[in-house]
XYZ file of C-alpha atoms in Angstrom:
725
model
C 106.216 105.357 95.473
C 102.957 103.911 94.879
C 100.101 103.886 97.415
C 97.664 100.618 96.896
C 94.467 101.071 98.607
C 92.049 98.539 99.375
C 87.861 98.609 97.918
C 85.925 95.624 99.517
C 82.942 98.155 98.286
C 82.391 101.130 96.840
C 82.878 102.967 99.438
C 86.018 102.387 100.324
C 87.170 102.522 96.500
C 85.917 106.022 97.023
C 87.844 107.285 99.699
C 90.355 105.227 98.829
C 90.782 107.846 95.613
C 89.684 110.502 97.400
C 92.154 110.770 100.210
C 94.698 109.907 97.206
C 95.754 106.301 96.719
C 97.374 105.692 93.268
C 96.168 102.243 92.746
C 93.471 99.973 94.459
C 92.968 96.852 94.640
C 89.395 94.685 94.591
C 87.875 91.430 93.806
C 84.566 90.505 91.830
C 82.280 87.509 93.434
C 85.142 85.339 92.516
C 88.564 83.587 92.232
C 89.711 86.341 95.383
C 91.514 85.565 98.475
C 88.053 87.106 100.156
C 85.220 85.581 99.910
C 83.501 87.707 102.675
C 84.066 91.062 101.351
C 81.206 93.350 99.725
C 83.239 93.174 96.508
C 82.308 93.869 92.682
C 79.535 92.922 89.668
C 81.705 92.285 87.461
C 79.279 93.297 84.674
C 80.426 96.774 86.986
C 83.777 96.510 86.237
C 84.069 99.073 83.217
C 82.130 102.227 85.774
C 84.657 100.889 88.507
C 87.714 101.252 86.265
C 86.165 104.290 84.559
C 85.767 106.173 88.401
C 89.107 105.281 89.305
C 90.724 105.910 85.904
C 89.658 109.313 85.989
C 90.535 110.119 89.201
C 94.572 108.683 88.478
C 93.983 105.520 90.131
C 95.296 102.126 89.129
C 92.791 99.172 89.108
C 94.222 95.764 90.455
C 91.770 92.909 90.421
C 92.849 89.549 92.547
C 92.206 86.077 90.493
C 94.589 85.105 93.887
C 93.005 82.185 94.955
C 93.472 78.065 94.454
C 91.746 76.842 91.141
C 90.348 73.127 90.433
C 90.356 71.443 87.533
C 86.563 72.597 86.673
C 86.851 76.582 87.422
C 90.128 77.244 85.430
C 87.523 78.254 82.054
C 85.670 80.316 84.281
C 88.796 82.274 85.751
C 89.707 82.614 82.330
C 86.800 84.307 81.244
C 86.913 86.607 84.405
C 90.337 87.437 83.552
C 89.811 88.062 79.985
C 86.399 89.672 80.650
C 88.217 92.444 83.328
C 91.168 92.954 80.864
C 88.886 94.429 78.428
C 86.776 96.225 81.170
C 90.315 97.966 81.534
C 91.869 97.032 84.312
C 95.064 96.886 84.606
C 96.878 94.234 86.298
C 95.829 90.977 87.897
C 96.908 88.986 91.232
C 97.690 85.958 90.643
C 98.512 82.701 93.206
C 97.276 79.784 90.594
C 100.540 78.382 88.397
C 97.376 75.909 86.427
C 96.069 79.906 85.766
C 99.162 81.473 84.534
C 99.594 78.450 82.017
C 96.202 79.514 81.081
C 95.999 83.304 80.761
C 99.529 82.815 78.878
C 97.605 80.647 76.370
C 94.344 83.098 76.472
C 95.294 86.734 77.517
C 98.708 86.907 76.746
C 98.792 90.690 77.420
C 97.594 90.624 80.419
C 99.772 92.041 83.301
C 100.266 89.465 85.726
C 101.412 90.185 89.869
C 102.515 86.685 92.047
C 100.110 87.786 94.994
C 101.462 87.109 98.534
C 100.161 83.842 98.114
C 102.385 83.017 96.454
C 105.097 83.234 99.523
C 107.589 84.483 97.708
C 110.492 85.545 100.072
C 113.469 85.933 98.112
C 115.319 86.458 94.849
C 115.486 82.832 93.517
C 111.518 82.115 93.603
C 111.746 85.949 92.102
C 113.888 84.684 88.769
C 111.118 81.953 89.103
C 108.027 84.402 88.435
C 109.629 86.963 86.233
C 110.649 83.710 84.182
C 106.944 83.050 84.106
C 106.016 86.833 82.662
C 105.451 87.967 85.666
C 105.943 91.909 86.183
C 105.050 92.275 90.267
C 106.195 90.550 93.361
C 103.861 91.501 96.275
C 106.605 89.811 98.376
C 105.446 88.164 101.558
C 105.011 89.257 104.766
C 107.689 86.686 105.941
C 110.617 88.847 103.611
C 112.950 90.245 105.265
C 114.600 93.524 104.165
C 117.985 91.918 102.548
C 116.017 89.567 100.917
C 113.154 92.612 99.592
C 116.586 94.490 98.592
C 118.223 91.657 96.753
C 114.883 91.140 94.499
C 114.797 94.230 93.616
C 118.305 94.205 92.039
C 118.828 90.739 90.929
C 115.176 90.432 89.074
C 114.700 93.874 88.231
C 110.949 93.154 88.884
C 108.330 95.665 89.851
C 108.218 95.205 94.232
C 104.821 94.959 96.263
C 105.155 95.676 100.200
C 102.671 95.295 102.634
C 103.347 98.215 104.847
C 99.705 98.226 107.088
C 96.976 96.039 108.220
C 97.098 92.123 109.456
C 99.925 89.917 109.691
C 97.829 86.589 109.340
C 100.415 84.326 111.358
C 100.626 82.174 108.938
C 103.572 81.635 105.965
C 100.922 83.236 102.896
C 99.688 80.572 100.808
C 100.170 77.515 103.329
C 97.981 77.828 105.270
C 95.484 74.257 104.954
C 94.257 74.859 108.938
C 90.879 76.475 108.113
C 90.308 74.176 105.519
C 91.080 70.438 106.915
C 88.769 71.547 109.753
C 85.630 72.508 108.100
C 86.262 72.192 104.077
C 86.352 75.943 103.786
C 89.767 77.301 102.654
C 91.588 80.157 103.167
C 93.431 79.528 99.659
C 90.787 79.771 97.813
C 89.178 82.887 99.802
C 87.028 81.657 102.980
C 89.403 81.220 105.974
C 87.260 80.375 109.051
C 90.449 82.365 111.334
C 90.017 79.827 113.413
C 94.225 81.064 114.594
C 91.601 84.340 116.171
C 90.184 81.470 118.929
C 91.382 81.378 121.747
C 93.532 78.332 122.593
C 94.816 76.114 126.213
C 98.115 74.462 126.617
C 98.763 72.641 129.756
C 99.349 76.179 131.662
C 97.757 78.394 130.046
C 95.038 80.005 127.477
C 95.651 82.943 125.102
C 94.882 83.876 121.532
C 98.177 82.357 120.879
C 98.162 82.004 117.116
C 96.182 86.347 116.538
C 99.447 87.760 114.892
C 99.643 91.763 115.487
C 98.982 93.955 112.813
C 101.696 95.504 110.488
C 102.222 99.143 110.897
C 105.800 99.929 108.830
C 104.950 104.578 109.256
C 108.609 104.510 110.108
C 110.158 102.757 107.876
C 108.168 104.163 104.735
C 111.396 106.079 104.740
C 113.627 102.730 103.948
C 111.403 101.158 101.604
C 111.669 104.289 99.277
C 115.441 103.817 99.316
C 115.790 99.801 99.141
C 113.937 100.733 95.718
C 110.346 99.583 96.459
C 107.794 100.032 94.384
C 104.607 99.438 95.864
C 103.658 99.583 99.416
C 100.399 98.181 100.077
C 97.680 98.990 102.946
C 95.584 95.730 103.832
C 92.081 95.456 104.490
C 89.239 94.716 102.506
C 87.191 93.755 105.077
C 87.804 96.716 106.920
C 85.584 100.125 107.115
C 85.781 102.893 104.624
C 86.908 104.820 108.220
C 89.868 102.485 108.192
C 90.404 103.469 104.448
C 90.169 107.099 104.705
C 92.595 106.969 107.545
C 95.386 104.536 106.546
C 95.202 106.141 103.236
C 95.800 109.809 104.336
C 98.406 109.040 107.231
C 100.801 107.311 104.442
C 100.145 109.702 101.495
C 101.519 112.478 103.745
C 104.354 109.845 104.959
C 105.491 109.039 101.321
C 105.169 112.796 100.538
C 106.012 114.675 103.122
C 107.149 113.052 106.588
C 105.070 111.227 108.906
C 102.870 112.787 110.502
C 103.692 114.003 114.344
C 100.673 111.353 115.433
C 100.069 109.087 112.681
C 101.219 105.846 113.975
C 97.913 107.091 117.186
C 95.677 108.076 114.058
C 96.361 104.675 112.467
C 95.237 103.543 115.820
C 91.952 104.712 115.969
C 90.788 102.806 113.121
C 92.135 99.487 113.499
C 94.845 98.157 115.792
C 95.672 94.607 116.767
C 97.584 94.768 119.992
C 99.914 97.910 118.944
C 101.218 97.041 115.591
C 104.364 94.886 115.144
C 107.243 95.114 112.437
C 106.346 92.017 110.761
C 110.152 90.637 109.993
C 111.747 93.868 109.411
C 113.248 93.800 112.866
C 113.251 90.377 114.349
C 114.099 87.700 111.536
C 112.006 85.607 114.068
C 110.219 88.586 116.188
C 107.389 87.931 118.611
C 104.196 88.837 116.472
C 101.542 87.497 119.112
C 99.404 89.071 120.981
C 97.720 86.536 122.780
C 95.135 88.941 125.108
C 93.491 90.002 122.467
C 92.171 89.421 118.627
C 90.478 92.066 117.920
C 90.795 96.076 117.611
C 91.751 97.664 120.711
C 91.967 101.320 119.525
C 93.897 103.860 120.427
C 94.629 105.108 124.503
C 92.502 107.704 125.404
C 92.521 108.031 128.339
C 91.037 105.668 132.318
C 88.081 104.770 134.124
C 88.456 107.672 137.064
C 84.952 105.994 139.128
C 82.155 104.496 138.548
C 78.103 105.450 139.868
C 75.043 105.042 138.838
C 75.972 102.819 136.111
C 78.258 105.722 134.591
C 81.676 105.359 133.796
C 83.358 108.646 134.778
C 86.709 109.316 132.635
C 89.170 111.472 132.416
C 90.710 111.246 128.488
C 93.332 114.032 126.682
C 90.155 115.981 125.292
C 89.943 113.760 121.796
C 87.300 112.146 122.751
C 83.733 113.064 121.735
C 80.059 112.115 122.491
C 78.620 109.513 119.920
C 82.681 108.387 119.894
C 83.046 104.453 120.131
C 85.610 103.062 123.058
C 86.414 99.664 124.347
C 87.854 99.412 128.203
C 90.984 97.832 128.952
C 92.329 95.928 131.910
C 95.733 94.743 132.099
C 95.829 94.640 128.404
C 91.902 92.237 128.663
C 88.889 94.112 127.384
C 86.495 94.546 130.198
C 83.201 96.703 128.278
C 83.217 98.877 125.871
C 80.272 101.850 124.387
C 79.617 104.115 122.778
C 80.560 108.023 124.294
C 76.448 109.924 125.426
C 77.788 112.280 128.016
C 81.014 114.002 129.145
C 82.675 112.818 131.415
C 80.332 110.698 132.419
C 79.650 108.223 129.875
C 77.282 104.931 129.659
C 79.170 100.992 129.388
C 78.561 98.122 128.693
C 80.138 95.587 130.401
C 82.136 95.295 134.250
C 84.122 98.565 134.049
C 85.924 99.339 137.225
C 87.638 102.460 138.281
C 91.512 102.599 136.456
C 90.751 100.866 133.121
C 92.188 102.031 130.216
C 89.671 104.065 127.994
C 90.546 103.735 124.106
C 89.279 105.474 121.283
C 88.001 102.623 119.293
C 85.942 104.158 116.387
C 85.299 109.042 116.237
C 82.383 110.238 114.861
C 83.774 113.057 114.031
C 85.340 110.345 111.091
C 82.411 109.073 109.805
C 80.464 112.553 109.965
C 83.667 113.333 106.345
C 83.163 110.554 104.604
C 79.801 111.298 104.617
C 80.276 114.400 103.167
C 83.166 113.141 101.149
C 82.823 114.849 98.181
C 84.809 112.553 95.028
C 84.426 114.628 92.459
C 87.356 115.688 90.697
C 88.614 119.481 91.581
C 88.450 121.553 88.045
C 88.940 124.974 87.391
C 87.332 127.246 84.977
C 87.574 130.297 82.394
C 84.816 131.364 80.678
C 85.334 133.942 77.962
C 81.427 135.909 76.718
C 82.587 138.607 73.761
C 80.723 139.740 70.945
C 84.257 140.127 68.775
C 85.926 136.774 69.646
C 82.026 134.949 70.515
C 81.513 132.330 73.920
C 84.004 130.017 74.961
C 85.176 128.082 78.094
C 88.337 126.093 79.287
C 88.470 123.736 81.798
C 91.136 121.586 83.343
C 92.122 119.243 85.637
C 95.051 118.384 86.525
C 97.504 118.714 83.702
C 94.939 118.505 81.084
C 92.763 121.110 79.902
C 90.315 121.508 76.939
C 87.936 123.895 75.095
C 84.368 124.223 73.843
C 83.067 127.524 71.914
C 79.725 129.023 71.963
C 77.133 127.604 68.324
C 75.311 130.980 68.231
C 76.792 134.139 68.329
C 77.444 136.833 70.713
C 74.990 139.356 70.085
C 74.448 143.399 71.512
C 71.421 143.438 73.968
C 68.431 145.086 73.749
C 66.778 144.463 76.608
C 68.690 143.219 79.892
C 72.720 142.571 79.400
C 74.716 139.284 80.852
C 76.524 139.645 83.720
C 79.101 137.423 85.266
C 76.460 136.455 88.370
C 74.249 134.996 84.798
C 77.018 133.386 83.738
C 78.367 131.321 86.979
C 74.254 130.663 87.760
C 74.057 129.262 83.686
C 77.550 127.560 84.806
C 76.934 126.322 88.129
C 79.119 124.088 89.562
C 79.402 121.484 87.789
C 76.808 119.130 89.429
C 76.040 115.559 88.368
C 79.279 114.991 86.863
C 82.267 114.131 87.821
C 83.260 116.898 88.446
C 83.423 119.763 90.593
C 84.899 123.977 89.927
C 87.755 124.719 92.649
C 87.555 128.313 90.843
C 86.442 129.855 88.030
C 86.859 133.111 85.975
C 84.697 135.146 84.335
C 85.161 137.582 81.706
C 82.203 138.963 79.870
C 81.738 142.071 77.890
C 79.629 145.145 78.230
C 76.112 145.394 77.341
C 76.133 142.430 75.620
C 73.160 139.050 75.048
C 74.081 134.796 75.367
C 71.443 132.583 76.130
C 71.922 130.979 79.569
C 71.026 127.465 77.270
C 73.948 128.164 74.866
C 75.859 128.518 78.199
C 74.854 126.065 79.588
C 75.091 122.963 76.256
C 78.384 125.119 76.187
C 79.353 123.968 79.714
C 77.765 120.590 78.087
C 80.392 119.994 75.905
C 82.984 121.238 77.906
C 82.891 118.374 80.247
C 82.328 115.817 78.391
C 85.338 116.125 76.087
C 87.799 117.290 79.434
C 85.835 113.334 80.468
C 86.815 111.795 77.332
C 90.531 113.400 77.392
C 90.769 112.539 81.009
C 90.867 108.709 79.750
C 92.803 108.938 76.718
C 95.393 110.462 79.131
C 94.878 108.258 81.607
C 97.051 104.742 80.737
C 99.669 104.529 82.804
C 103.169 103.228 80.948
C 102.685 98.976 81.887
C 105.154 96.798 82.927
C 104.886 94.551 79.607
C 106.593 91.223 80.498
C 108.482 89.642 77.972
C 107.799 85.721 78.497
C 104.474 84.306 77.341
C 105.884 80.345 78.902
C 106.705 78.603 81.798
C 109.406 78.410 83.354
C 112.433 75.134 82.058
C 111.638 72.494 85.275
C 113.504 69.468 85.589
C 110.478 67.112 86.577
C 110.809 64.469 88.852
C 108.800 61.808 86.547
C 106.788 58.264 87.525
C 105.900 55.471 85.007
C 103.826 53.498 87.440
C 101.821 53.949 90.412
C 104.314 54.322 93.689
C 104.493 54.319 97.004
C 106.057 57.383 99.018
C 106.988 56.792 102.831
C 108.062 59.928 104.515
C 110.692 60.090 107.712
C 112.435 62.818 109.308
C 115.277 59.660 109.221
C 116.119 57.196 107.846
C 115.539 55.221 111.963
C 111.823 54.928 110.888
C 112.193 53.044 107.715
C 113.452 49.758 109.967
C 109.256 50.116 111.299
C 107.786 50.012 107.955
C 106.748 46.463 107.080
C 105.298 46.412 103.458
C 106.532 47.573 100.358
C 107.153 51.418 99.036
C 108.880 52.526 96.561
C 110.590 56.089 96.737
C 111.392 57.332 100.682
C 111.486 61.167 100.973
C 113.722 62.426 103.548
C 112.282 65.670 105.873
C 114.887 66.502 108.536
C 113.589 68.587 111.039
C 117.533 70.352 111.138
C 118.543 71.262 107.637
C 121.795 73.085 108.662
C 122.806 69.585 109.969
C 124.553 68.778 106.458
C 126.159 65.318 107.368
C 123.585 64.046 109.211
C 121.584 64.577 106.375
C 124.621 63.061 103.824
C 124.603 60.156 106.130
C 120.905 59.676 106.046
C 120.584 59.599 102.137
C 123.455 57.517 101.776
C 122.069 55.194 104.182
C 118.185 54.785 102.917
C 120.051 54.361 99.405
C 119.301 55.138 95.626
C 115.375 55.643 95.745
C 115.439 58.906 97.851
C 113.806 62.501 98.146
C 115.051 65.373 99.936
C 112.042 67.520 101.477
C 112.701 70.764 100.495
C 111.096 74.077 103.378
C 108.776 76.043 102.349
C 109.988 79.317 104.025
C 113.612 80.584 102.308
C 115.404 83.758 103.537
C 118.658 85.152 104.118
C 120.955 82.941 104.553
C 118.873 79.760 104.675
C 119.335 79.397 101.027
C 122.828 78.972 101.511
C 122.311 76.479 103.867
C 120.148 74.170 101.341
C 122.391 74.748 98.445
C 124.784 72.587 100.230
C 122.006 69.936 99.588
C 122.474 70.571 96.071
C 124.809 67.318 95.964
C 123.302 65.113 98.115
C 122.813 61.457 96.080
C 119.145 62.263 96.129
C 116.849 60.852 92.464
C 114.888 64.121 93.742
C 113.229 66.792 95.390
C 110.238 68.012 97.309
C 110.155 71.668 95.965
C 107.843 73.625 98.302
C 108.205 76.558 97.234
C 108.800 78.040 93.743
C 112.463 79.948 94.881
C 113.067 75.353 94.800
C 113.230 75.847 91.175
C 116.477 77.484 91.175
C 118.462 76.963 94.093
C 118.228 72.785 93.060
C 117.813 73.116 89.074
C 119.849 70.427 88.021
C 117.721 67.769 90.323
C 114.735 66.557 89.062
C 111.955 68.236 91.014
C 108.586 66.958 92.137
C 105.581 69.271 93.302
C 104.933 69.352 96.775
C 102.099 70.285 99.605
C 102.592 73.413 99.812
C 103.447 74.408 96.120
C 99.726 74.350 96.847
C 98.821 72.250 93.400
C 94.003 71.475 93.158
C 95.446 71.091 89.313
C 96.490 69.097 86.682
C 97.443 72.597 84.173
C 101.108 72.657 84.668
C 101.646 69.458 84.123
C 104.965 67.624 86.052
C 104.682 65.334 89.081
C 103.461 66.715 91.800
C 101.611 65.513 95.298
C 98.080 66.340 95.312
C 96.920 69.354 97.666
C 96.045 68.081 100.438
C 93.180 70.604 100.375
C 91.963 68.659 97.687
C 88.585 67.022 97.971
C 89.063 64.400 95.273
C 92.241 62.641 93.311
C 93.627 65.307 90.716
C 96.560 63.515 88.988
C 98.991 63.404 91.138
C 100.827 61.650 94.684
C 97.415 60.894 96.926
C 98.254 61.972 100.924
C 96.517 58.474 101.632
C 98.833 58.841 105.049
C 100.416 61.468 107.905
C 100.006 64.786 109.787
C 100.056 67.278 107.465
C 101.437 70.888 107.815
C 98.246 72.561 109.065
C 100.387 76.304 109.281
C 103.991 77.011 109.145
C 105.187 80.075 110.664
C 108.444 82.561 111.302
C 108.065 83.157 114.718
C 108.583 81.518 117.548
C 106.136 80.079 119.685
C 108.598 79.592 122.633
C 108.102 82.910 122.660
C 105.526 84.086 123.049
C 105.307 81.603 125.861
C 107.426 83.819 127.272
C 110.731 81.580 126.540
C 114.041 82.443 125.183
C 116.100 80.587 122.275
C 118.954 79.668 125.324
C 119.669 75.825 124.237
C 116.182 75.400 122.106
C 117.097 71.952 120.174
C 113.385 71.237 119.477
C 109.913 71.958 120.913
C 107.178 70.150 120.636
C 103.868 72.946 121.840
C 100.431 71.294 122.514
C 97.201 73.516 122.199
C 93.925 72.631 122.550
C 91.009 74.380 120.783
C 87.324 75.270 121.704
C 86.167 72.287 121.178
C 88.504 69.998 122.653
C 90.814 69.576 118.829
C 94.628 68.695 119.630
C 97.096 70.458 117.518
C 100.864 71.000 117.662
C 103.382 72.910 117.200
C 107.055 71.394 116.256
C 110.546 72.978 115.384
C 112.056 73.134 111.589
C 115.329 74.794 111.738
C 117.514 75.725 108.452
C 119.467 78.922 109.032
C 116.493 80.394 111.149
C 113.888 79.024 113.092
C 110.386 77.639 111.554
C 107.727 76.331 113.666
C 105.030 73.425 111.495
C 101.009 73.602 113.439
C 100.406 69.418 112.708
C 97.207 68.264 113.875
C 97.169 65.470 116.156
C 95.174 63.203 114.750
C 96.079 62.349 111.712
C 94.681 62.235 107.677
C 93.902 58.670 106.778
C 92.516 57.907 103.219
C 94.848 55.136 102.052
C 91.877 52.588 101.393
C 91.308 55.126 98.827
C 94.230 55.659 97.224
C 95.390 51.586 96.414
C 94.707 52.027 92.217
C 97.386 55.642 92.448
C 100.605 56.365 93.657
C 99.862 57.611 97.391
C 102.220 59.179 99.829
C 102.859 58.004 103.589
C 104.023 60.653 105.779
C 105.509 59.040 108.911
C 107.055 61.919 110.201
C 105.543 63.125 113.436
C 104.092 59.207 113.789
C 104.320 57.792 117.054
C 105.290 53.633 116.749
C 101.457 52.905 117.197
C 99.768 55.247 114.098
C 103.249 53.109 112.796
C 102.351 49.621 113.563
C 98.218 50.325 113.428
C 99.377 51.693 109.513
C 101.988 48.324 108.968
C 98.717 46.509 109.782
C 96.333 48.562 107.431
C 98.243 47.740 105.040
C 99.492 44.401 104.800
C 95.806 42.765 106.083
C 93.337 44.852 105.053
C 91.384 45.510 108.323
C 90.584 49.146 109.122
C 92.597 51.322 110.944
C 92.789 50.715 114.575
C 93.546 54.516 115.923
C 91.226 58.083 115.955
C 92.235 59.627 112.275
C 90.602 61.761 109.856
C 89.351 61.580 106.370
C 91.226 65.458 105.713
C 88.491 67.143 102.418
C 87.764 63.621 101.377
C 83.901 63.045 101.358
C 83.719 67.372 101.340
C 83.148 69.758 99.465
C 85.880 72.106 98.825
C 84.852 75.581 99.213
């Protein structure tokens, strides 16, 4: 099993390689999903890959953002340049980029980023047809689906084991983008989910998810055939990378260290961790009390006097360590330990507050002194009969360099082992450090120190070259260099689509339209959906849910025989689930460019028309979630028939959770104010989405379209007029 670590900067790359990572993933200045990380200079990639490959570590490059048409050419050039620099594989999300890479860089190994939202074998099969060799499964994936992906496709499978759990379904969060133009799908998320929100009765961090920790699931993942476990965190500290890699390396090779979970909490702990959805498909993953690092509990405050906190600890705290103080889970203060048992602090600390360790001075010092050079062994022999030679070995590679001058009898000062050791040194200034040295020197001989140093230099160069030549791992090679064949929905003329949750809403629409998209809230009620389709008539399409896990797929299969003229795909798994029905790519397919062809709905993030159906009116999904928002507020599933949970952010803007049910229940977060760009969409196909519209809103749209008068209620223009970042 491969251990994959984040490398947000060179320091993290160094500690990941030194502490035992098998591979690292990193980004350059553009096209990666962590634009705020330090990232790497594209021109420096050759030396970065050489550094990693010398240590037997693979390098994966993130090129996993959504791309505009104007960016595709440059993104392709980036991949080609990085491929030449030795990058082992590329994490991708954008299907337009994949299509272009098939034409221009067919030998580049492509991994399906978690941003692609693959949760089942149907989606993985589509990725396999497109030549991708590995699936980084969405964090929402269930164990049985991961097993099925491995069993049915044979592709490599990568699973997040540690780090942030994005509350939104992978690749389908538009919240930051629609509020600010800063797109999470383009690496510039403002993390609005980490803000505090209010309901009618309480306030808290109701969108802030706990971190994942699957330390106790590593053996289960091995047994499932998972090829790689991945540590999230290109924005996190080198200390986090070092500690996480060390703990998971030991767990993979032997067993979890007894205090492994606590060691992980010291470097980053949001909410005392969750199992993602390994234990419960709708697990309570939200930690509403705090949204940042709370560390590991290590003591309590016994007294507060003279501006100092008197603390009783478990003995692990040292001067210079960072701590936070919590009261009933809420942060009350923090600071660095400047003395024990009494220490200064910031905040409102009281007797009884919990003391949590959040950073260790010793770990920082350890990393500062860390030697990232590669341990090597040396054998040096200097004899009159065989001459001088040095054997250097590292891992399974060994080289020999011989002296270029003859060994002679000593006239004055004989060569000693100490003199040889001094000439060879510790291999300082090279990529290697001397782990052991064995010196054999004949008595009463002479050999120049300059020649010993030259011999060492040549041996180091040979070892460096041979290690790099021995590096290339057997890369997974794709069998296909073309896009999957998909039965596409076609449009011959500009058309008007209306989207409704049930057919009764159509009675309230007073303008002409060409197609109806049915967007039910309960896909398990197959009979009701079938009746609605018959009532609507021939030009009806079924909107499909973006998250499909476990037995969700069995329910959706029962909808294959509906009397529809097409389906609206919101995940690539829909291509396989509905292979015989024309497919229109929906909002959640994230089409920000037209490189894939076929009919599609423009991404709700687009800041200008891109050739698809424009989302002209509606309350688009800001995010989809797999957890149950009702559980966050202390409720249960008993007697639940759906919900409308309204929340207000710190600027007074309202958002609302609604339920979508398949086998499992999912939440969709919508804005209370609709997007309205009807006046800009008159000469193109457009979608008017009334799924969550009020009667008053429908009446105002009717009037706007029939009379041309302005929309009379409050609305936004979405990303139109903003520069999408």
